[in-house]
Amino acid sequence: MAPVSLEKLTKVYPNGFEAVHEFDLEVADGEFMILVGPSGCGKTTAMRMVAGLEEITSGTLRINGEIMNDVSPRDRDIAMVFQNYALYPHMTVGENIGFALKMKHTPKSEIEKKVRETTEILGLTEWIDLKPGQLSGGQRQRVAMGRAIVREPKVFLMDEPLSNLDAKLRVQMRAEVARIQRRLGVATIYVTHDQVEAMTMGDRVAVMRAGLVLQCDKPQTIYDHPLNLFVAGFMGSPSMNLFEARLGEGATTLFLGTQKVELPPTVLSAKPALGRFANAEVVVGIRPESLAVAGTATGERTEDLVFFEGDVDLVEALGSEILVHFSTDAHRVEAEGMYSDDAEGLDAGSITQRGEGVARVSPETQLVIGEHVRLQVNPKRLFFFDPVTGLALNG
Amino acid sequence: MKSAVSREASTPLDTTDSLTPTLRRKRKKGVAGYAFVSGYFVLLILFGVLPAAYAIVLAFTASGGHFTGLTNFIKTGEDFRFLPAFENVGKYLLIWLGSLVVIVLGLALMLHSIARRVSAAFRFIFYLPGALAGAASVLVWLFMLDPTVSPWRLFLGVFGFKNLGQTILPGHLPLIFAIIAFWAGAGGWIVVTYGALNNIPNELIEAAQLDGAGAIQTALRIKLPLIKKWIVFMLILAFAAGTQLFVEPQLVGEASLGLISPTWSPNELAYYFAFQDNNFNYAAAISVDLLVIGLLCAAVLVFRTKLFEVE
Amino acid sequence: MRLFNRIWSRTFSYIILLAFTAFFVVPVIWLLFAPFKTDHNLVFENPFALGTLGNLFHAAHVMFTFEDYALLNWLKNSAIYSFGGIAIALICSIPAGYGLAHTQFIGRRTLLGVTLFVMIMPATALVLPLFLEANAVHAVGTPLAVILPFSFFPFGVYLAYIFYSSSVPKDLLAAARIDGCNEWDVFRRIALPLARPIIALVTFFAFVANWNNFFLPFVMLPNSSNYPLPIGLQDLLSATPAFNPGQGGQVPIYRPELAIATIVAMAPVMIVFLFAQRSLVSGLLAGATKE
Ligand SMILES: Nc1ncnc2c1ncn2[C@@H]1O[C@H](COP(=O)(O)OP(=O)(O)OP(=O)(O)O)[C@@H](O)[C@H]1O
Ligand SMILES: [Mg+2]
């Protein structure tokens, strides 16, 4: 019996806006479930419905098998970590953490014991008598975590709990939160905007868009086999290059703008659905890391690779790798609302221009802005999508 | 549905939580909101809405309780004391509002152009007499206006005033009340205006200076237009409060040996109707007049300015 | 030339500011000095001459014992009315501000709008209507006829509403609900303790307004033993030979005594002003600017 199960959960706000549409989700015992999606897609709303802070318009919410739709938040036995932590400013760290226990009329001595244990786990013991206003961002975040874990709830809900931390602390807390969750084995729903958090922290990821769940699976599965254009473009940073293209006769050639790329027969045999798109438009997707400058040794046989050309617009050397922004004459495709607010800013400025792409290449590569460049990719790593429905052409 | 029930029944509770489904409280909708505002709501009805409604009823009826239309309003309007009372208050308002615009703004602008610490001291001093609002301020000013004891006696002498009776001649009263109102009330407005000036981004003023505007130019062309809505706010509130003048003429009248009419202001006139003539209907009619003025001012502030946006 | 202009305009500013400083403080200083002198001193000596402690004791003795300690009685009445009104005002306005800011109910916006209206409208406009109402229920002359209208303080509701909607995030209350609070607990354990500064602010404003209120007690309380200080002052004023030579001799209240009564009337507010200056001023702005 799943600790949390959402069945066709729908939220229509009083102003008539449908923020969540027939949301289905099962979180297994001890599972870490990540919710991602662009801003405004309904992640917070979904989570607040589970918490009982937002009324459920229709559908069924079960926690440990019990229907919870009309149960008040305080009786759901859930804990939540808020984005801004929502620490009680007039209470000390200890009082903040112990508050929920106090509300359950737990004996004082037991509260004290549990609070002490919790602060030890989180390394907060030193600050137990300070008020939230006197703490650093990272410490506050820990208190918020402490407040959640001290209750030993059935479910953890976390709404972008790390987004207010600076980059370094974020990395540190990311590991810590994941560690604590594993250790406690409590089913968790975790909302994030952060690609790395989405890929690394969760057992499964649910990608949402405009109130709908588009795909819910293991992070690597989603990355390797996105079900549609949107998921393909959303997961991954820098995001997948998506170009308008045409398949030629027999789906053995691909026209990228004016460039003709020969596809080896293995491509069609691996993705027979492409046959239906012979002589038709498709969307082709290439992950930036699948691209390399022609001639680079990638451990792949040259005869397995295909090539196309572009002009270098910008070179960003990140130390461990180089991001090459290039343009081709093939039109770039964007799934609506694909890019989240804080899409790492890498190509935020040029994103809307047509024909632009990004390649992630090894740091030894020497490139000059304006240079004409030949790029190589293993056609096995190409993704194809139906330009009308956006569905991946896999089968 | 059936399966859910059987599932619950067949599964023993596997947590230490002792709550059973029947014990769980249903979420209550909206009830809490009513509970929180109920106390205030009762007060609002009893001491805001009801008295106003009752005054309106009285204003439109005769002492017997039957409806008389506008008779009370016309009768009080035709009363020989009605126009002078409004005239008195009108003159007073003219001076008081004029001084608010000119002096309060002038002082606030000056304070805004000097060092912060110094201006804080000035602001506090100006604000201090606010503690003596009402009867105390009138008493203090009776002393100040009495040439026999006043620290300003030389100044009063210049105008040829020899005793209190000469200073508080009926013709002087609008000015005197304006001075009292200014003394007790201007400080608060200076603080508000100064605060509004402080909200102007510094870059804006620096930009004006770079554009070649001097202190006075900056004040007139940049600062004043930017705090215009606060000036309007101040004027409307001061106007609304000024129409309600009561304690000042009442107390000064007390010291004037009957020189000053006991119905100097509209509120005094209403009071007179209620307590001297025992004519509550007339009193109510004038109260409704004043109420309407107050409501109009409030309406202008709420609907015309964007000062009181609620959410 | 520029520099000269600057210096000149700065000097001009300071002259004006100092002149107004004199205008604002001289009356207060004079008032504080007056009880140290005799009425005769006040008339015939330099207005800023120092008096003697003996004069002060004499005047104070006369004033406080006047009519069987009437002044103290008025002081007591003022305190009862002011604090009685404040207590009820706080009990009602803090939850109301919270409810308006953080709960949903039908009529919420209407209530907010009406509150705004009655807050802007001068309270004096309702005095006679209130009297007529109190008269209809035969409450005139009782302390409640003053305390209850005092307790209706829409400005306090507005301040609390602004505070709760701008400074208390919804998530904080949501966190409390998840932590096991019912709606009342959320208010009592989270929202109310956070409102401490706003409680102080509402108290100050209500206190100043109540303490100085003249018109309402004037019409509601015909009986001298019920007077609060401002009405008592008027009573003294009408009786003193200082301003009414006709009254000569009957009452021993002269200007120094009157000054003491005035000081007693203003002292509590003045003390509040001095101690709460900062929060009063910022509150004045908060009430005005909302940010
Ligand atoms: N109280 C409300 N009334 C009406 N619409 C609302 C309300 N709250 C949220 N919405 C709308 O519902 C949609 C989903 O909001 P939600 O907060 O769930 O988004 P989100 O996915 O959490 O976004 P973000 O990543 O920016 O936090 C948004 O379009 C928002 O405008
Ligand atoms: Mg959100």
PDB file of C-alpha atoms in Angstrom, chain C residues 63 101 105 113 136 148 180 190:
ATOM      1  CA  MET C  63      -5.056  72.157  42.751  1.00  0.00           C
ATOM      2  CA  ALA C 101      -5.636  39.403   5.995  1.00  0.00           C
ATOM      3  CA  PHE C 105     -15.096  34.531   4.098  1.00  0.00           C
ATOM      4  CA  GLY C 113     -13.918  48.739   2.504  1.00  0.00           C
ATOM      5  CA  ALA C 136     -32.370  55.763  23.182  1.00  0.00           C
ATOM      6  CA  LEU C 148     -17.634  51.210  24.240  1.00  0.00           C
ATOM      7  CA  GLY C 180      -0.904  20.387  14.196  1.00  0.00           C
ATOM      8  CA  ILE C 190       1.873  32.201  15.846  1.00  0.00           C
TER       9      ILE C 190
END
